[in-house]
Coordinates of C-alpha atoms in Angstrom, one line a residue:
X29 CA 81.8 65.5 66.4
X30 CA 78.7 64.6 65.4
X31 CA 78.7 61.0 66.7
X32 CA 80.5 59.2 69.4
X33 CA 82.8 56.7 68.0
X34 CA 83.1 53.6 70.4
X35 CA 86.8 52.2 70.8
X36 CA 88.0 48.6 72.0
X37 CA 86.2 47.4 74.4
X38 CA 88.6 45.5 76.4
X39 CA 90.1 49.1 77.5
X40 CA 87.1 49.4 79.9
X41 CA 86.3 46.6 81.6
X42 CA 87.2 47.2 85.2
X43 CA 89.0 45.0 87.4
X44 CA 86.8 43.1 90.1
X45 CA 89.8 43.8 92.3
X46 CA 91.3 47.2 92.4
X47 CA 94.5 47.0 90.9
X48 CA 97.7 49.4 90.4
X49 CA 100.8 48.9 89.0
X50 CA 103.9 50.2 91.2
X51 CA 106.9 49.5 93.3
X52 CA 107.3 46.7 95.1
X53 CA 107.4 48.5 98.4
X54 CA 104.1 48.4 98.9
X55 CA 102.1 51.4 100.8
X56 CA 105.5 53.3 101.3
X57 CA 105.6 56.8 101.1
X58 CA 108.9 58.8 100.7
X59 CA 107.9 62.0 101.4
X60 CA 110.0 64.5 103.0
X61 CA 106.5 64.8 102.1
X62 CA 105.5 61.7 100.7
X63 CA 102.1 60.6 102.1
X64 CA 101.4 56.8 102.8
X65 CA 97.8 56.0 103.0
X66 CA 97.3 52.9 104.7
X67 CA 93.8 52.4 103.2
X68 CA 95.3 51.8 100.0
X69 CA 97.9 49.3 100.9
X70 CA 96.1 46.5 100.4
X71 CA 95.2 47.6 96.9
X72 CA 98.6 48.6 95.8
X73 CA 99.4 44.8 96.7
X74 CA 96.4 43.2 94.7
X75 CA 97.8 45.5 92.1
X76 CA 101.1 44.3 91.9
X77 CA 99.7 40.3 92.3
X78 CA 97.6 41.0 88.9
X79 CA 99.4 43.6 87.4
X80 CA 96.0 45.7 85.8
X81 CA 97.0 48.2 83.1
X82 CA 97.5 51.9 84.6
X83 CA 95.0 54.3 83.3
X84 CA 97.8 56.1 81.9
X85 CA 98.5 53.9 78.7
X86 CA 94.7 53.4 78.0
X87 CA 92.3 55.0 76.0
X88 CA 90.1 57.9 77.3
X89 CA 86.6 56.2 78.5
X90 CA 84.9 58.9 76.3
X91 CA 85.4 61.5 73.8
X92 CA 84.2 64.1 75.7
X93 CA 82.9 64.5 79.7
X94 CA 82.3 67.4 82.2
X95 CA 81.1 67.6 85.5
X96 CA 81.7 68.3 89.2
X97 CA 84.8 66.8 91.1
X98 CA 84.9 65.7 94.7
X99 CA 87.6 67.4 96.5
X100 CA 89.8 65.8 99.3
X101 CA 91.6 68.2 101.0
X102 CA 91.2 72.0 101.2
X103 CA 92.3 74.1 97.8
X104 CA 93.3 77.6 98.4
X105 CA 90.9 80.4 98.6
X106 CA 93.1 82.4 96.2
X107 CA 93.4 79.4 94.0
X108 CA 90.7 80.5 91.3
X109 CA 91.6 80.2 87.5
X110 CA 91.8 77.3 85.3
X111 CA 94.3 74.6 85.1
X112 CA 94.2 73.0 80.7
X113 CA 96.4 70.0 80.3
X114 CA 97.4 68.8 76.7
X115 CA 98.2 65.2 75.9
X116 CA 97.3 62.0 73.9
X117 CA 94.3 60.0 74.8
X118 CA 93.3 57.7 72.1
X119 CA 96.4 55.4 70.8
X120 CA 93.4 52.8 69.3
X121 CA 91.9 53.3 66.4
X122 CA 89.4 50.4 64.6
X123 CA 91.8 47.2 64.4
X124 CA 95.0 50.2 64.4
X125 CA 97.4 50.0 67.7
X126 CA 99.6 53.1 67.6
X127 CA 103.1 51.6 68.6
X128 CA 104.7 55.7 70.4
X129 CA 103.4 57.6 73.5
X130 CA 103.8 60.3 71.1
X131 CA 101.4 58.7 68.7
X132 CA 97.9 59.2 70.5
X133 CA 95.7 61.5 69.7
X134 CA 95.3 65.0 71.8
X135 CA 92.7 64.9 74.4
X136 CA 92.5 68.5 76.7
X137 CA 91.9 67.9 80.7
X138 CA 90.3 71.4 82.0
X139 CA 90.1 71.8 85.7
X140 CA 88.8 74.6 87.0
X141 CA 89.0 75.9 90.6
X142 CA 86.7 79.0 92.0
X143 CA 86.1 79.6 95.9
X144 CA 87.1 76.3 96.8
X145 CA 85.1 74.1 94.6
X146 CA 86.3 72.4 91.2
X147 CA 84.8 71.5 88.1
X148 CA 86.6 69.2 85.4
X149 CA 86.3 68.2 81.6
X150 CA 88.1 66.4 78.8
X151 CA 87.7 66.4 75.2
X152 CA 89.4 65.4 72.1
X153 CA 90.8 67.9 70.2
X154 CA 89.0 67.5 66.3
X155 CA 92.4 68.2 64.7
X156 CA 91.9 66.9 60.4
X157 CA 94.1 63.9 61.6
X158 CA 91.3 62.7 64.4
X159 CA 88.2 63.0 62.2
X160 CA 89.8 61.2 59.5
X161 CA 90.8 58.5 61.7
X162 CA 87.6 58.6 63.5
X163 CA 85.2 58.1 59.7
X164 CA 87.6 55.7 58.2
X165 CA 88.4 53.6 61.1
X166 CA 92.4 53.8 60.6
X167 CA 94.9 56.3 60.9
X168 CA 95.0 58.5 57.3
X169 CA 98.7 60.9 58.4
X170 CA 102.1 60.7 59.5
X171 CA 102.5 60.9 63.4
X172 CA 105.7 60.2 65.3
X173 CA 106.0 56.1 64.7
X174 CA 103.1 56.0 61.7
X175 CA 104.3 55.7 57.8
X176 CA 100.6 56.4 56.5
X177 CA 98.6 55.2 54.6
X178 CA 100.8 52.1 54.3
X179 CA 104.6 51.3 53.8
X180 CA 104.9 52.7 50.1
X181 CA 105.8 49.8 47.6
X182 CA 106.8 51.4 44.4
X183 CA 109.1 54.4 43.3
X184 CA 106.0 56.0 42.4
X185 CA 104.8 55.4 46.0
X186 CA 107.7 56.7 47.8
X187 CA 107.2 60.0 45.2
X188 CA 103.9 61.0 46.9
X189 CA 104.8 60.4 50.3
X190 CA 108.1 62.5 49.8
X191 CA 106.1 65.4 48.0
X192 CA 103.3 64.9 50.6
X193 CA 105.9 65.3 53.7
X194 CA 107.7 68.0 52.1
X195 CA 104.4 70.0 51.0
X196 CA 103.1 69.1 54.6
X197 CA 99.8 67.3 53.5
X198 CA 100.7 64.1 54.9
X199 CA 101.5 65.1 58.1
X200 CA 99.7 65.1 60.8
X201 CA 98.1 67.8 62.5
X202 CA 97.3 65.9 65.8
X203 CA 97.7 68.7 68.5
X204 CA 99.0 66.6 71.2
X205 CA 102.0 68.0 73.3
X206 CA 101.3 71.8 74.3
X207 CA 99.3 74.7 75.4
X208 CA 100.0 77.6 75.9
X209 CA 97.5 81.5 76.8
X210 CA 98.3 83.7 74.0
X211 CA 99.1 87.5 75.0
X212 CA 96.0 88.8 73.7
X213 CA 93.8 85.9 75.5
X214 CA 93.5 83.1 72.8
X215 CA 94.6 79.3 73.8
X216 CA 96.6 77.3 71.4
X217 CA 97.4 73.9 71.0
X218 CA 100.7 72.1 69.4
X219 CA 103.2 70.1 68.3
X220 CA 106.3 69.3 66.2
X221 CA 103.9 70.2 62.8
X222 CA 103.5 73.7 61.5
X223 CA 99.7 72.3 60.7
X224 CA 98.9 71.5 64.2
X225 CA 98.5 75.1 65.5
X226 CA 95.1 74.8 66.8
X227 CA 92.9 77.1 68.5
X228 CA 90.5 75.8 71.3
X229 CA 87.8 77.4 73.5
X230 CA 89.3 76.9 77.1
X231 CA 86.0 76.6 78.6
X232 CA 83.8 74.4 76.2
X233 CA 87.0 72.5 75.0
X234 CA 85.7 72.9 71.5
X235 CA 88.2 72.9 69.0
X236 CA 88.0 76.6 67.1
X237 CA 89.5 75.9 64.3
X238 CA 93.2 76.5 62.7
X239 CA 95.9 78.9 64.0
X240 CA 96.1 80.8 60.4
X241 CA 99.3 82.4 60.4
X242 CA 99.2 85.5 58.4
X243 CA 102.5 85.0 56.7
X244 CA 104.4 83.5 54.0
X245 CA 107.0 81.3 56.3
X246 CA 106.7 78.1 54.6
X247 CA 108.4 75.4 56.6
X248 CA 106.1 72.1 58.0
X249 CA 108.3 71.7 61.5
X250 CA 108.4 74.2 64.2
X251 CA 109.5 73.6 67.7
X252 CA 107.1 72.5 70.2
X253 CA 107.2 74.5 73.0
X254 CA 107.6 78.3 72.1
X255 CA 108.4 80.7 74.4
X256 CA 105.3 82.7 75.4
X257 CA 104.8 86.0 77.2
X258 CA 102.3 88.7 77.2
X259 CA 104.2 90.5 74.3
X260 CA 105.3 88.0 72.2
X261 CA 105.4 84.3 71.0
X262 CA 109.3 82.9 70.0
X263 CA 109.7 80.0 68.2
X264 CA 112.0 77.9 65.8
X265 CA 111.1 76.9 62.2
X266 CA 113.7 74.0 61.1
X267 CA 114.8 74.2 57.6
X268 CA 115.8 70.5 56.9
X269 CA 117.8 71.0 53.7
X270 CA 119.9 74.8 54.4
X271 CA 121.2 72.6 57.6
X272 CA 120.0 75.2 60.2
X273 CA 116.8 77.2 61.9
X274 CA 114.8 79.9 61.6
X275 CA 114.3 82.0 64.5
X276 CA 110.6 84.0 64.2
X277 CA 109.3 86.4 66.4
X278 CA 105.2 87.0 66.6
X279 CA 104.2 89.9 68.9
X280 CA 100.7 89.1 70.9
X281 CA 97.5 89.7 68.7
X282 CA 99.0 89.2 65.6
X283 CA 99.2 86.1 63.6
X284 CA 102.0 87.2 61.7
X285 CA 105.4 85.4 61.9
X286 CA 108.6 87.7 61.5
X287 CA 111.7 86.2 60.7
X288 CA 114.2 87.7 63.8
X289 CA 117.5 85.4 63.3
X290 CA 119.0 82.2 61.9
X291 CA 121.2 79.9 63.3
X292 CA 123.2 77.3 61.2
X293 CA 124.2 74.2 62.6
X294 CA 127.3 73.4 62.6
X295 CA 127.6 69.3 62.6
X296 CA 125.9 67.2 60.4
X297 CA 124.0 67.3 57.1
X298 CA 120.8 68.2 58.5
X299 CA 119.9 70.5 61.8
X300 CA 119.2 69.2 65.2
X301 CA 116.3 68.1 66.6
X302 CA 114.7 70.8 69.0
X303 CA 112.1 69.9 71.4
X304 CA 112.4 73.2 73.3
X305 CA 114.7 75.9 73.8
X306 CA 115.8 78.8 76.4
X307 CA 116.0 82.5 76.3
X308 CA 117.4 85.0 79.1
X309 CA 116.5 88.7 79.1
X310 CA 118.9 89.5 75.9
X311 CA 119.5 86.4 74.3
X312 CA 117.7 83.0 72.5
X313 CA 119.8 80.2 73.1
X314 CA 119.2 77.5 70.4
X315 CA 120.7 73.8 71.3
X316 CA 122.2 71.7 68.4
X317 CA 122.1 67.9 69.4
X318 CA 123.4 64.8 67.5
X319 CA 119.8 63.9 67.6
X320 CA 119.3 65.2 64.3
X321 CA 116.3 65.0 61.3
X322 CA 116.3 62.4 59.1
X323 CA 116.2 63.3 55.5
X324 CA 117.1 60.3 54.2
X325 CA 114.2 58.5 55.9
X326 CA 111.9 61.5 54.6
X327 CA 113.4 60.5 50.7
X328 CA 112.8 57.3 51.5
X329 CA 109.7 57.6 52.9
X330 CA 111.0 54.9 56.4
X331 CA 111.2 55.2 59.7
X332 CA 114.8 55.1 60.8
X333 CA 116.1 53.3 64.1
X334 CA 114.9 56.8 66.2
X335 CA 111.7 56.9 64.4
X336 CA 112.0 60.0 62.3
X337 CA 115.9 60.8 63.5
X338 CA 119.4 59.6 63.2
X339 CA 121.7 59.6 66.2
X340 CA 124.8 60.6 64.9
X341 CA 127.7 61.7 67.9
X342 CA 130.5 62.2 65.3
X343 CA 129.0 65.3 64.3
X344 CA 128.8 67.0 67.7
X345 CA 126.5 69.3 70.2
X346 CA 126.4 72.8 70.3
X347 CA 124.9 76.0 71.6
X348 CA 124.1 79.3 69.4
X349 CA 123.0 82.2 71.4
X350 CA 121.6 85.0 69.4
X351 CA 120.1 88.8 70.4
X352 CA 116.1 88.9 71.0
X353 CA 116.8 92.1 69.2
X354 CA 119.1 92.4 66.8
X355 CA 118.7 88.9 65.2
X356 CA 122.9 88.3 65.6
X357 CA 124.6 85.2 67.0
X358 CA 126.7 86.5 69.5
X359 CA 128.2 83.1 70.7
X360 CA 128.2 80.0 69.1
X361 CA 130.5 77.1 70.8
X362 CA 131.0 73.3 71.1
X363 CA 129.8 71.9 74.0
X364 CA 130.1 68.0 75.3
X365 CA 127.8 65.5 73.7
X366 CA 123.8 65.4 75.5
X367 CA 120.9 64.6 74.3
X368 CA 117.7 66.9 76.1
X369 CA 114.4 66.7 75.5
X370 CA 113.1 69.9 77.9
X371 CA 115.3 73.1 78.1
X372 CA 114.4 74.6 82.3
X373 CA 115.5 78.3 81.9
X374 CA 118.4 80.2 81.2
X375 CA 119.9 83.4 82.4
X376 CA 122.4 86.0 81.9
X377 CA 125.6 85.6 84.8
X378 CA 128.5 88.3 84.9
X379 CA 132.4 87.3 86.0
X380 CA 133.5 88.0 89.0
X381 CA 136.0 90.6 87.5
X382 CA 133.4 92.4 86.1
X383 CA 133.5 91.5 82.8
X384 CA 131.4 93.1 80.6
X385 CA 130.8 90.0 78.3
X386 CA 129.9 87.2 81.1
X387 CA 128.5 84.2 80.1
X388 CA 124.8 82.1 79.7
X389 CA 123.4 79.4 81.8
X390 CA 121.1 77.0 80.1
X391 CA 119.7 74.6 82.3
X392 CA 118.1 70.9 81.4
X393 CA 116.9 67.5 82.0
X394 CA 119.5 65.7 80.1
X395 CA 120.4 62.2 79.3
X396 CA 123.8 61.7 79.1
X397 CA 124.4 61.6 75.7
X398 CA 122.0 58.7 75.6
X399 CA 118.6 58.9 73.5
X400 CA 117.2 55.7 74.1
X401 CA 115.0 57.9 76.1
X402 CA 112.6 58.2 72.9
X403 CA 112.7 54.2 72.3
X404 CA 111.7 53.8 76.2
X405 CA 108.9 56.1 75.5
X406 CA 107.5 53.2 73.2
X407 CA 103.7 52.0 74.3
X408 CA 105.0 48.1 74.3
X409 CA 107.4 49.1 76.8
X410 CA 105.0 51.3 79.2
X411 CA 103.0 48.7 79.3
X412 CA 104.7 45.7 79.7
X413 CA 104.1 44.0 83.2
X414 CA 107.9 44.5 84.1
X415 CA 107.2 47.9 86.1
X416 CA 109.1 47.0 88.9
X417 CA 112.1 46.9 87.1
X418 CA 114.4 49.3 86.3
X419 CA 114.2 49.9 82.5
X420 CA 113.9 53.8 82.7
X421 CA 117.2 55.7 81.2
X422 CA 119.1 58.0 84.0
X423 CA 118.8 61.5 83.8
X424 CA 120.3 65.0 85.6
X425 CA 119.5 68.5 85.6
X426 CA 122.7 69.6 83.4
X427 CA 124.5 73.2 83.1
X428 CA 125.6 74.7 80.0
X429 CA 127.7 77.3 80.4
X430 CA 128.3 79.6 77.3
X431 CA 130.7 82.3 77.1
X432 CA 130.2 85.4 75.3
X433 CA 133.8 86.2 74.9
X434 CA 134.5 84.4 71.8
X435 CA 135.8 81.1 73.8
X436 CA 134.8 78.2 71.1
X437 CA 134.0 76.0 73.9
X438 CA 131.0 75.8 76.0
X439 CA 130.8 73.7 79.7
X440 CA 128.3 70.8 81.0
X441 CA 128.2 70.1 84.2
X442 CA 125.7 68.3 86.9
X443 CA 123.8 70.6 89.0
X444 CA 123.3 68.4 91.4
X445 CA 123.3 64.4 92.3
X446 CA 120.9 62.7 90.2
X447 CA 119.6 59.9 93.1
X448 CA 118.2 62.9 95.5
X449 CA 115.5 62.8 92.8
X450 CA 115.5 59.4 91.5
X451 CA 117.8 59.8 88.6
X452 CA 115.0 61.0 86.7
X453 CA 113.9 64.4 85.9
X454 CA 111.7 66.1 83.5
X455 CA 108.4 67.5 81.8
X456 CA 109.7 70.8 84.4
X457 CA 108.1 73.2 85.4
X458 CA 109.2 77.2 87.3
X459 CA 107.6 80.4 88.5
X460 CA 107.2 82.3 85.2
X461 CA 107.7 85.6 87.0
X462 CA 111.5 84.0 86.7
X463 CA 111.7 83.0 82.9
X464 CA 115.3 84.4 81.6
X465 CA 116.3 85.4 85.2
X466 CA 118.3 83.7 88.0
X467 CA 116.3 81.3 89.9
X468 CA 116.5 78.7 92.4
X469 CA 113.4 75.8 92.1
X470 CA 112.3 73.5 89.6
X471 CA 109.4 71.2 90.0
X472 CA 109.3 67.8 88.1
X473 CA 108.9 64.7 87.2
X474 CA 111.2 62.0 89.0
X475 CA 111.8 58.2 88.9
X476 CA 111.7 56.5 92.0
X477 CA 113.7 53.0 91.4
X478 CA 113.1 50.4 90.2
X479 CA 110.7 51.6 87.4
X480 CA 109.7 52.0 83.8
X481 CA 108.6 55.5 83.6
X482 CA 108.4 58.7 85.7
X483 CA 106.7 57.9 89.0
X484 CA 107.5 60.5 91.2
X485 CA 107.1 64.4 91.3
X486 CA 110.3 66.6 92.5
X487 CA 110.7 69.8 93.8
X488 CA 114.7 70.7 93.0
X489 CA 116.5 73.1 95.1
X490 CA 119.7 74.5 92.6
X491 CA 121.0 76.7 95.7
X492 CA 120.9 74.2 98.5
X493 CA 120.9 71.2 95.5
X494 CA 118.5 68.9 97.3
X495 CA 115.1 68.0 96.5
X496 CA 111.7 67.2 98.1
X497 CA 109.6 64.1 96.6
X498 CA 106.2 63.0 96.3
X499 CA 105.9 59.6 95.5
X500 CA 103.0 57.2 95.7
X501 CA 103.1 53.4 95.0
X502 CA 101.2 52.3 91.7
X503 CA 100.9 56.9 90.4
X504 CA 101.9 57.9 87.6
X505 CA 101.9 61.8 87.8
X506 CA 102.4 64.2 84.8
X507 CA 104.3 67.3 84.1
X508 CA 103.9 69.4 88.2
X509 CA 102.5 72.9 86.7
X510 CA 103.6 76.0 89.0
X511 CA 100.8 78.5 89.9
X512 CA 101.9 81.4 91.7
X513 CA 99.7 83.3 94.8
X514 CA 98.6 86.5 93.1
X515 CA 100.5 89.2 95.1
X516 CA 103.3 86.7 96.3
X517 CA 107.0 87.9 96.5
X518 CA 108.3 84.4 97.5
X519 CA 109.8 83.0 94.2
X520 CA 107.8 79.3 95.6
X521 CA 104.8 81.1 96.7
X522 CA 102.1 79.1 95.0
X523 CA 101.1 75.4 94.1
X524 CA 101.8 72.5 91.7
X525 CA 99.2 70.6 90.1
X526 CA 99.5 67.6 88.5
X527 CA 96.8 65.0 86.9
X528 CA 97.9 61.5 88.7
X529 CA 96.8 58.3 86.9
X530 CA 96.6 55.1 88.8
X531 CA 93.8 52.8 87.7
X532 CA 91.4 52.3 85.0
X533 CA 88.5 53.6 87.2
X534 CA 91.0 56.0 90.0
X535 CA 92.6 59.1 88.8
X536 CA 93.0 62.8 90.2
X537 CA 94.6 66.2 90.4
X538 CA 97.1 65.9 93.6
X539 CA 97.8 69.7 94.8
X540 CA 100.8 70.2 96.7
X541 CA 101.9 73.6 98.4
X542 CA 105.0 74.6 96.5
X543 CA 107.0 76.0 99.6
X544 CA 107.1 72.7 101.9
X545 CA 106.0 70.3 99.1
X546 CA 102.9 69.0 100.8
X547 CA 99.7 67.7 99.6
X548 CA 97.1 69.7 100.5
X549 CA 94.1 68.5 98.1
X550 CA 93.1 65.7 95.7
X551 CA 90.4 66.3 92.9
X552 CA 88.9 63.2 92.0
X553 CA 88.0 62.8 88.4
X554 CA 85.2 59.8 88.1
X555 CA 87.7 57.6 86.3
X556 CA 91.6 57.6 85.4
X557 CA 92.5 59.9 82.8
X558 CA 95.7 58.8 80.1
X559 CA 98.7 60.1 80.8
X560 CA 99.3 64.2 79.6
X561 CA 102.5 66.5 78.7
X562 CA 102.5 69.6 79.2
X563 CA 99.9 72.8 80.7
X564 CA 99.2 76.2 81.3
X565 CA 97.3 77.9 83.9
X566 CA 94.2 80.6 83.3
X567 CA 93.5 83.0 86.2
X568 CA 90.0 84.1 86.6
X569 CA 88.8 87.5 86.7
X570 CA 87.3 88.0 90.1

């Protein structure tokens, strides 16, 4: 950017007192784990007396900072690579409010570990969406809650927003949920928009430019969170009006989308709404929820009740589970109604007679068939003073089981009971080495009770079903990102990072040792950062 941009200045005044916002058990720790630090009780009180905005819902301080960060703790000698966190950081634009989490424009957190020290940065990614905003002082695309530029008045009006949506031009390319290492070394950024593929320079943060795909795919959706190895790069491309989705296969150093599979949905007149999705060693497994796109609201250029979906339970929930090779659907069943936001992993389980067909596991943070999840998500309601009570929809890790046999029905069951971790889990996280295999952790976010978002961080046993927390009064942690020891055979050999906000002016990365669950460091940034999604993790070349 060629100039800074200055946003509201109420965001930044600091509080004379420092002040959190956080349960009403003040100073206590649950921990298996959990460290209380008496030091801060008296602030977590003032916090709760004044009840100052969280650095989480706020606006980044800055478009752009890098610089050393003070380390509490010890970090791992072995710990050297870079930690990249996607997310939004700027919901205020001119006299604009964005009204959704999902709203905010994408800011990248870098943190970078070598021998013990660490080194941070942020910086908003220049997506088309961001500059416009930031030159005409107002938002000029369609994000997640926005109808832009304005509510359209005449027939005329809702004719160019429906050929705008539909051609993709209105949309936005805002960048603001993932990032993932490409096989052949590049880093791209994403979200629900085909437009938003951006490439970024992991250690400048400078945005590169467009992800150019080198293919004549047309389709403005695609599912957020891919499936990424060193070989390949799976994802979904919805196709809103032949009622199903495209399954595209793009092998590392290409940019060129092939088309390996389609799956048509089976209830309702448009597809479900696929935030993420699972594959074993064989198999894709694509979830059909009741969740499902909104084509009326695209004719009629409105947001509907769920923003840009209709909830509609009469028409079912189901599982498709296709061949990574041949392209074929080999199972496609009915399953019980849920509504899931993150898919955990999936693998490949044989009967105990032996036979040959077996079945899938598809494992989730699921809602119970409830999506007010997406309304909670709502900035109003993340900010509102009422914290301490207990606003925050329940959720479980949930089982699908799918048989390959030709059964038409699928099972959902609860891995394990929801209160051990709050009755809140997601933005999940596992040891890659065990993407499409059998595996036994999950780290994530929890919700400690009362409270209005995810305040916790879990790690989930699904052998012994029992978690360890980490929970700190007046934190709000994001997604816990697995990094595995190099040369480690333990499948929780490693650490979890995750970026905590807390207030304006406090925020770090915790580090806790994945095996016991401990903290072991803090990296202190110089001020709170807004809340992020989702990461990936860089190793360095020593």
């Amino acid at each position: 950017m060629a100039a800074y941009h200055p946003y509201h200045p109420t965001l930044y005044t600091a509080p004379r007192t420092p002040c959190f916002s956080g349960s009403s058990s003040l100073g206590q720790t649950v921990h298996n784990v959990i460290t209380a630090r008496v030091s801060r009780k008296q602030s977590v009180k003032a916090a709760i007396d004044c009840g100052t905005k969280l650095s989480a819902w706020t606006n980044v301080r800055r478009e752009h900072w890098e610089g050393d960060l003070a380390v509490e703790g010890h970090l791992p000698a072995w710990l050297n690579g870079t930690y990249l966190r996607n997310g939004p950081g700027l919901w205020d634009v001119g006299e604009h409010s964005f009204h959704h989490i999902f709203d905010g424009y994408a800011t990248l957190v870098r943190i970078s570990f070598h021998r013990g020290r660490a080194t941070g940065a942020h910086r908003h990614i220049e997506s088309e969406a961001y500059k416009a905003a930031m030159v005409n002082g107002r938002p000029h695309h369609r994000e997640f809650s926005q109808l832009c530029p304005r509510r359209p008045g005449s027939l005329l009006d809702r004719l160019r927003n429906v050929i705008g949506l539909s051609s993709g031009t209105m949309l936005s390319d805002n960048a603001n949920i993932s990032v993932f290492l490409l096989g052949d070394g590049r880093v791209i950024c994403l979200t629900e928009t085909t437009k938003s593929s951006v490439l970024v320079d992991p250690e400048t943060l400078d945005t590169i430019g467009k992800f150019r795909y080198a293919d004549r795919l047309w389709g403005p959706l695609q599912s957020t969170h891919p499936v990424v190895t060193r070989t390949e790069f799976l994802t979904l491309l919805p196709d809103l009006f032949r009622r199903g989705h495209r399954v595209v296969r793009m092998a590392a150093g290409s940019n060129e989308r092939k088309v390996l599979g389609r799956v048509h949905c089976r209830g309702g007149m448009t597809p479900g709404w696929v935030h993420s999705f699972a594959v074993t060693e064989k198999y894709i497994i694509v979830p059909e929820m009741p969740l499902r796109y909104s084509v009326t609201g695209v004719l009629k250029s409105e947001l509907t009740p769920w923003y840009i979906f209709d909830w509609v339970p009469e028409s079912g929930s189901y599982m498709h589970v296709i061949c990574r090779f041949t392209g074929k659907t080999v199972a496609s069943v009915e399953v019980p109604l849920f509504m899931a936001l993150h898919f955990i992993n999936a693998y490949e389980q044989r009967e105990d007679d032996g036979d040959r067909t077996g079945v899938v596991i598809a494992d989730c943070c699921e809602y119970y068939a409830d999506p007010s999840i997406i309304k909670a998500l709502a900035l109003h309601r993340l900010r509102s003073p009422g914290i301490n009570k207990d606003t925050f929809p329940d959720a479980r890790v949930a089982r699908f089981r799918i048989p390959l046999d030709g059964t038409p029905v699928g099972e959902l069951e609860t891995v394990l009971d929801p209160d051990v971790h709050g009755r809140g889990v997601e933005l999940c996280s596992i040891n890659p080495a065990y993407q499409g295999k059998e595996y036994r952790y999950v780290y994530a976010c929890g919700a400690q009770r009362p409270c209005n978002y995810f305040n916790s961080l879990t790690k989930i046993d699904l052998v012994k079903k029992e978690a360890k927390n980490w929970y700190e009064a007046g934190s709000v942690p994001s997604e816990p990102f697995f990094v595995a020891r190099p040369g480690g055979t333990d499948e929780d050999d490693g650490v979890v990072i995750s970026v905590v906000s807390t207030t304006q002016d406090e925020g770090y990365a915790l580090l806790l040792d994945a095996a016991s669950f401990e903290e072991i460091a803090r990296v202190r940034f110089p001020y709170g950062l807004p809340y992020g999604f989702h990461g990936c993790w860089i190793p360095k070349k020593i």
